[in-house]
PDB file of C-alpha atoms and ligand atoms in Angstrom:
ATOM      1  CA  MET A   1      53.248 -12.722  15.303  1.00 88.00           C
ATOM      2  CA  GLY A   2      49.826 -11.961  13.852  1.00 89.00           C
ATOM      3  CA  ALA A   3      50.679  -8.666  12.179  1.00 93.00           C
ATOM      4  CA  GLN A   4      48.234  -7.720   9.408  1.00 95.00           C
ATOM      5  CA  ARG A   5      50.274  -4.956   7.801  1.00 95.00           C
ATOM      6  CA  ILE A   6      53.946  -3.999   7.571  1.00 95.00           C
ATOM      7  CA  GLU A   7      55.666  -1.123   5.844  1.00 94.00           C
ATOM      8  CA  VAL A   8      59.011  -1.342   4.094  1.00 93.00           C
ATOM      9  CA  ALA A   9      60.436   2.127   3.530  1.00 92.00           C
ATOM     10  CA  HIS A  10      63.679   3.489   2.191  1.00 90.00           C
ATOM     11  CA  THR A  11      65.442   5.996   4.397  1.00 90.00           C
ATOM     12  CA  GLN A  12      63.993   9.506   4.570  1.00 87.00           C
ATOM     13  CA  TYR A  13      66.911  11.919   4.374  1.00 89.00           C
ATOM     14  CA  TYR A  14      66.501  14.158   7.394  1.00 85.00           C
ATOM     15  CA  GLY A  15      68.939  14.896  10.215  1.00 85.00           C
ATOM     16  CA  TRP A  16      71.735  12.340  10.354  1.00 89.00           C
ATOM     17  CA  ALA A  17      70.314  10.488   7.391  1.00 91.00           C
ATOM     18  CA  LEU A  18      70.788  13.647   5.298  1.00 90.00           C
ATOM     19  CA  ARG A  19      74.387  13.892   6.534  1.00 90.00           C
ATOM     20  CA  ASN A  20      74.872  10.241   5.614  1.00 92.00           C
ATOM     21  CA  ARG A  21      72.934  10.295   2.380  1.00 91.00           C
ATOM     22  CA  ALA A  22      75.910   9.276   0.243  1.00 89.00           C
ATOM     23  CA  ALA A  23      76.121   6.017   2.207  1.00 91.00           C
ATOM     24  CA  LEU A  24      72.360   5.403   2.466  1.00 91.00           C
ATOM     25  CA  LEU A  25      71.026   6.341  -0.988  1.00 92.00           C
ATOM     26  CA  PRO A  26      70.292   3.239  -3.065  1.00 91.00           C
ATOM     27  CA  SER A  27      71.316   3.154  -6.706  1.00 89.00           C
ATOM     28  CA  ARG A  28      68.553   2.901  -9.320  1.00 89.00           C
ATOM     29  CA  GLU A  29      69.409  -0.796  -9.691  1.00 92.00           C
ATOM     30  CA  GLN A  30      69.164  -1.387  -5.941  1.00 92.00           C
ATOM     31  CA  ALA A  31      65.824   0.442  -5.761  1.00 92.00           C
ATOM     32  CA  ARG A  32      64.507  -1.590  -8.698  1.00 93.00           C
ATOM     33  CA  ALA A  33      65.606  -4.835  -7.021  1.00 96.00           C
ATOM     34  CA  ALA A  34      63.862  -3.783  -3.771  1.00 94.00           C
ATOM     35  CA  HIS A  35      60.683  -2.985  -5.700  1.00 94.00           C
ATOM     36  CA  GLU A  36      60.704  -6.415  -7.333  1.00 96.00           C
ATOM     37  CA  ALA A  37      61.409  -8.195  -4.042  1.00 96.00           C
ATOM     38  CA  ILE A  38      58.472  -6.414  -2.392  1.00 96.00           C
ATOM     39  CA  GLY A  39      56.206  -7.363  -5.306  1.00 96.00           C
ATOM     40  CA  GLN A  40      57.171 -11.020  -4.955  1.00 97.00           C
ATOM     41  CA  ALA A  41      56.666 -10.947  -1.184  1.00 96.00           C
ATOM     42  CA  ARG A  42      53.223  -9.380  -1.661  1.00 96.00           C
ATOM     43  CA  GLU A  43      52.213 -12.215  -3.984  1.00 95.00           C
ATOM     44  CA  ARG A  44      53.554 -14.900  -1.639  1.00 95.00           C
ATOM     45  CA  HIS A  45      51.896 -13.508   1.480  1.00 93.00           C
ATOM     46  CA  SER A  46      48.826 -11.756   0.082  1.00 91.00           C
ATOM     47  CA  GLU A  47      46.395 -13.920   2.078  1.00 93.00           C
ATOM     48  CA  HIS A  48      48.022 -13.123   5.411  1.00 93.00           C
ATOM     49  CA  ILE A  49      49.526  -9.673   5.408  1.00 95.00           C
ATOM     50  CA  ALA A  50      49.450  -6.367   3.540  1.00 96.00           C
ATOM     51  CA  ILE A  51      52.876  -4.989   2.648  1.00 96.00           C
ATOM     52  CA  ASP A  52      53.240  -1.247   2.114  1.00 94.00           C
ATOM     53  CA  TYR A  53      56.273   0.039   0.274  1.00 92.00           C
ATOM     54  CA  VAL A  54      57.686   3.567   0.316  1.00 88.00           C
ATOM     55  CA  ALA A  55      59.979   4.069  -2.674  1.00 87.00           C
ATOM     56  CA  PRO A  56      63.001   6.413  -2.455  1.00 90.00           C
ATOM     57  CA  ASP A  57      61.581   9.714  -3.662  1.00 91.00           C
ATOM     58  CA  TYR A  58      64.983  11.095  -4.750  1.00 93.00           C
ATOM     59  CA  LEU A  59      64.786   8.685  -7.698  1.00 92.00           C
ATOM     60  CA  GLY A  60      61.322   9.809  -8.798  1.00 92.00           C
ATOM     61  CA  ARG A  61      60.005  12.818 -10.750  1.00 95.00           C
ATOM     62  CA  TYR A  62      57.448  13.862  -8.147  1.00 96.00           C
ATOM     63  CA  PRO A  63      57.613  14.161  -4.363  1.00 96.00           C
ATOM     64  CA  LYS A  64      55.605  12.050  -1.972  1.00 91.00           C
ATOM     65  CA  PRO A  65      52.367  13.534  -0.578  1.00 92.00           C
ATOM     66  CA  CYS A  66      54.042  13.905   2.787  1.00 90.00           C
ATOM     67  CA  MET A  67      51.668  12.947   5.651  1.00 91.00           C
ATOM     68  CA  ASN A  68      48.989  12.855   2.919  1.00 92.00           C
ATOM     69  CA  GLY A  69      49.054  16.612   3.099  1.00 95.00           C
ATOM     70  CA  TRP A  70      50.033  18.815   6.048  1.00 97.00           C
ATOM     71  CA  GLY A  71      47.163  18.963   8.531  1.00 97.00           C
ATOM     72  CA  GLN A  72      44.935  16.828   6.311  1.00 96.00           C
ATOM     73  CA  ARG A  73      44.901  13.493   8.109  1.00 95.00           C
ATOM     74  CA  SER A  74      47.598  13.034  10.738  1.00 95.00           C
ATOM     75  CA  MET A  75      48.620  14.419  14.095  1.00 97.00           C
ATOM     76  CA  ASN A  76      51.701  13.331  16.077  1.00 97.00           C
ATOM     77  CA  VAL A  77      51.754  13.938  19.831  1.00 97.00           C
ATOM     78  CA  ALA A  78      55.248  14.110  21.330  1.00 97.00           C
ATOM     79  CA  PRO A  79      55.920  12.705  24.831  1.00 96.00           C
ATOM     80  CA  ASP A  80      55.721  16.226  26.299  1.00 97.00           C
ATOM     81  CA  GLY A  81      52.261  16.756  24.768  1.00 98.00           C
ATOM     82  CA  THR A  82      53.308  18.898  21.821  1.00 98.00           C
ATOM     83  CA  ALA A  83      50.976  18.306  18.854  1.00 98.00           C
ATOM     84  CA  LEU A  84      52.832  18.120  15.549  1.00 98.00           C
ATOM     85  CA  PRO A  85      51.576  17.963  11.948  1.00 97.00           C
ATOM     86  CA  CYS A  86      54.441  15.526  11.256  1.00 94.00           C
ATOM     87  CA  HIS A  87      57.175  13.911  13.315  1.00 90.00           C
ATOM     88  CA  ALA A  88      59.853  16.262  11.930  1.00 91.00           C
ATOM     89  CA  ALA A  89      57.798  19.494  11.998  1.00 95.00           C
ATOM     90  CA  ALA A  90      59.764  20.856  14.963  1.00 94.00           C
ATOM     91  CA  THR A  91      62.790  21.201  12.661  1.00 91.00           C
ATOM     92  CA  ILE A  92      61.000  24.085  10.894  1.00 95.00           C
ATOM     93  CA  PRO A  93      61.823  27.366  12.666  1.00 94.00           C
ATOM     94  CA  GLY A  94      59.071  29.824  13.472  1.00 95.00           C
ATOM     95  CA  LEU A  95      56.189  27.370  13.818  1.00 97.00           C
ATOM     96  CA  VAL A  96      54.044  27.679  16.951  1.00 97.00           C
ATOM     97  CA  PHE A  97      52.938  24.321  18.348  1.00 98.00           C
ATOM     98  CA  TRP A  98      50.102  23.906  20.799  1.00 98.00           C
ATOM     99  CA  ASN A  99      50.123  21.266  23.541  1.00 98.00           C
ATOM    100  CA  VAL A 100      47.465  18.665  24.395  1.00 98.00           C
ATOM    101  CA  ARG A 101      47.929  19.463  28.108  1.00 98.00           C
ATOM    102  CA  GLN A 102      46.644  22.966  27.523  1.00 98.00           C
ATOM    103  CA  ARG A 103      44.103  22.641  24.687  1.00 98.00           C
ATOM    104  CA  PRO A 104      41.622  20.069  23.363  1.00 97.00           C
ATOM    105  CA  LEU A 105      42.712  18.017  20.360  1.00 96.00           C
ATOM    106  CA  ALA A 106      39.885  19.363  18.188  1.00 97.00           C
ATOM    107  CA  GLU A 107      40.937  22.964  18.836  1.00 98.00           C
ATOM    108  CA  ILE A 108      44.567  22.106  18.066  1.00 98.00           C
ATOM    109  CA  TRP A 109      43.563  20.358  14.848  1.00 98.00           C
ATOM    110  CA  GLN A 110      41.363  23.201  13.669  1.00 97.00           C
ATOM    111  CA  ALA A 111      43.275  26.290  14.778  1.00 97.00           C
ATOM    112  CA  SER A 112      46.856  25.555  15.858  1.00 97.00           C
ATOM    113  CA  PRO A 113      49.220  27.954  14.016  1.00 97.00           C
ATOM    114  CA  ALA A 114      51.516  25.036  13.165  1.00 98.00           C
ATOM    115  CA  PHE A 115      48.697  23.028  11.563  1.00 98.00           C
ATOM    116  CA  GLU A 116      47.400  26.076   9.716  1.00 97.00           C
ATOM    117  CA  ALA A 117      50.842  27.059   8.374  1.00 97.00           C
ATOM    118  CA  TYR A 118      50.940  24.615   5.438  1.00 97.00           C
ATOM    119  CA  ARG A 119      47.417  23.211   5.353  1.00 97.00           C
ATOM    120  CA  GLY A 120      45.723  23.247   1.964  1.00 95.00           C
ATOM    121  CA  THR A 121      47.208  25.185  -0.941  1.00 96.00           C
ATOM    122  CA  ASP A 122      47.063  28.886   0.049  1.00 96.00           C
ATOM    123  CA  TRP A 123      50.676  28.894   1.311  1.00 97.00           C
ATOM    124  CA  MET A 124      52.086  27.613  -1.976  1.00 97.00           C
ATOM    125  CA  ARG A 125      54.496  29.412  -4.286  1.00 96.00           C
ATOM    126  CA  LYS A 126      55.240  28.796  -7.922  1.00 97.00           C
ATOM    127  CA  PRO A 127      55.303  26.239  -9.477  1.00 98.00           C
ATOM    128  CA  CYS A 128      53.026  24.421  -6.974  1.00 98.00           C
ATOM    129  CA  VAL A 129      50.390  27.153  -6.739  1.00 97.00           C
ATOM    130  CA  SER A 130      49.200  26.644 -10.321  1.00 97.00           C
ATOM    131  CA  CYS A 131      50.124  22.953 -10.705  1.00 98.00           C
ATOM    132  CA  PRO A 132      47.375  20.379 -11.395  1.00 98.00           C
ATOM    133  CA  ARG A 133      49.037  18.028  -8.878  1.00 97.00           C
ATOM    134  CA  ARG A 134      48.867  20.490  -5.969  1.00 97.00           C
ATOM    135  CA  GLU A 135      46.075  18.561  -4.241  1.00 96.00           C
ATOM    136  CA  THR A 136      47.698  15.221  -5.063  1.00 96.00           C
ATOM    137  CA  ASP A 137      51.134  15.672  -3.509  1.00 96.00           C
ATOM    138  CA  PHE A 138      50.544  18.992  -1.677  1.00 96.00           C
ATOM    139  CA  GLY A 139      53.913  20.274  -2.850  1.00 97.00           C
ATOM    140  CA  GLY A 140      55.774  17.399  -1.177  1.00 97.00           C
ATOM    141  CA  CYS A 141      57.557  17.586   2.138  1.00 96.00           C
ATOM    142  CA  ARG A 142      58.031  20.888   4.007  1.00 96.00           C
ATOM    143  CA  CYS A 143      60.871  19.503   6.118  1.00 94.00           C
ATOM    144  CA  GLN A 144      62.715  18.246   3.036  1.00 94.00           C
ATOM    145  CA  ALA A 145      62.202  21.620   1.318  1.00 97.00           C
ATOM    146  CA  LEU A 146      63.717  23.326   4.364  1.00 95.00           C
ATOM    147  CA  ALA A 147      66.596  20.877   4.786  1.00 93.00           C
ATOM    148  CA  ILE A 148      67.728  21.110   1.175  1.00 95.00           C
ATOM    149  CA  THR A 149      66.638  24.542  -0.112  1.00 97.00           C
ATOM    150  CA  GLY A 150      66.706  26.460   3.189  1.00 96.00           C
ATOM    151  CA  ASP A 151      63.017  27.487   3.003  1.00 97.00           C
ATOM    152  CA  ALA A 152      60.069  25.305   4.025  1.00 97.00           C
ATOM    153  CA  ARG A 153      57.764  27.204   1.640  1.00 96.00           C
ATOM    154  CA  ASN A 154      59.648  26.111  -1.428  1.00 98.00           C
ATOM    155  CA  THR A 155      58.531  23.271  -3.646  1.00 98.00           C
ATOM    156  CA  ASP A 156      59.975  19.963  -2.456  1.00 98.00           C
ATOM    157  CA  PRO A 157      63.243  19.797  -4.447  1.00 97.00           C
ATOM    158  CA  VAL A 158      62.516  16.188  -5.395  1.00 97.00           C
ATOM    159  CA  CYS A 159      59.950  17.530  -7.907  1.00 98.00           C
ATOM    160  CA  HIS A 160      61.376  17.794 -11.416  1.00 98.00           C
ATOM    161  CA  LEU A 161      59.539  21.142 -11.743  1.00 98.00           C
ATOM    162  CA  SER A 162      61.415  22.619  -8.768  1.00 98.00           C
ATOM    163  CA  GLU A 163      64.181  25.115  -9.470  1.00 98.00           C
ATOM    164  CA  HIS A 164      66.185  23.230  -6.825  1.00 98.00           C
ATOM    165  CA  ARG A 165      65.963  19.752  -8.396  1.00 98.00           C
ATOM    166  CA  HIS A 166      69.640  20.044  -9.372  1.00 97.00           C
ATOM    167  CA  LEU A 167      70.531  19.773  -5.672  1.00 96.00           C
ATOM    168  CA  ILE A 168      68.941  16.303  -5.521  1.00 95.00           C
ATOM    169  CA  ASP A 169      70.633  15.252  -8.763  1.00 94.00           C
ATOM    170  CA  ALA A 170      73.978  16.368  -7.342  1.00 93.00           C
ATOM    171  CA  MET A 171      73.386  14.188  -4.266  1.00 91.00           C
ATOM    172  CA  LEU A 172      72.529  11.213  -6.451  1.00 90.00           C
ATOM    173  CA  SER A 173      75.875  11.534  -8.181  1.00 90.00           C
ATOM    174  CA  GLU A 174      77.866  11.715  -4.918  1.00 85.00           C
ATOM    175  CA  PRO A 175      80.153   8.700  -4.445  1.00 82.00           C
ATOM    176  CA  ALA A 176      79.191   6.329  -1.615  1.00 80.00           C
ATOM    177  CA  GLN A 177      80.750   7.227   1.763  1.00 83.00           C
ATOM    178  CA  PRO A 178      81.106   5.405   5.109  1.00 83.00           C
ATOM    179  CA  ILE A 179      78.360   6.285   7.605  1.00 83.00           C
ATOM    180  CA  LEU A 180      79.154   8.988  10.168  1.00 82.00           C
ATOM    181  CA  GLN A 181      78.124   8.440  13.776  1.00 74.00           C
ATOM    182  CA  ARG A 182      77.150  10.983  16.387  1.00 68.00           C
ATOM    183  CA  GLY A 183      80.256  12.120  18.236  1.00 65.00           C
ATOM    184  CA  HIS A 184      82.527  10.675  15.546  1.00 57.00           C
ATOM    185  CA  PRO A 185      82.261  13.093  12.602  1.00 52.00           C
TER     186      PRO A 185
HETATM  187  S1  SF4 B   1      55.096  21.626  -8.778  1.00 66.36           S
HETATM  188 FE1  SF4 B   1      54.436  21.251  -6.664  1.00 66.36          FE
HETATM  189  S2  SF4 B   1      52.318  20.473  -6.813  1.00 66.36           S
HETATM  190 FE2  SF4 B   1      53.280  20.296  -8.874  1.00 66.36          FE
HETATM  191  S3  SF4 B   1      54.121  18.218  -8.956  1.00 66.36           S
HETATM  192 FE3  SF4 B   1      55.778  19.546  -8.225  1.00 66.36          FE
HETATM  193  S4  SF4 B   1      55.623  19.479  -5.969  1.00 66.36           S
HETATM  194 FE4  SF4 B   1      53.679  18.677  -6.801  1.00 66.36          FE
END
């Protein structure tokens, strides 16, 4: 079809995926097999297509640099014109989002309260605030911190330095479950 780049990503555990994490989380062996398969596919198709791979961060020691840092590089515009720092940002209560129908993109990027909320490192708490990786992973994912610890300002619990890492480890040890569907809990 002429594509030059594809991305293969493991599930991100938000919303229904978080509810269904016990069915969707790969084992370490499954994740290793996926990593090897992607490596082989990259070698086979390297002349024609780039293959990005997003590993399951629950199995790592550090979180992903979500959106390459909040308000650093990306803006999502919802169908109603709401400008979001990430596709799931509206799950965080208390953020004020500006709309492209009312303000220019540049103004939204530079001054929107939602983009300013977690941009840079000033918002960080311990251990992120003094961590040498704070401008590498930006403390991980705000939505994941909220979903699992109850506070978007916390360190992403995937990080092994987070006081909430035990919550991720507990999920990893949950036995596999059938997937729930909306309306059929
Ligand atoms: S403490 Fe924060 S900045 Fe340091 S590695 Fe963990 S998430 Fe990243």
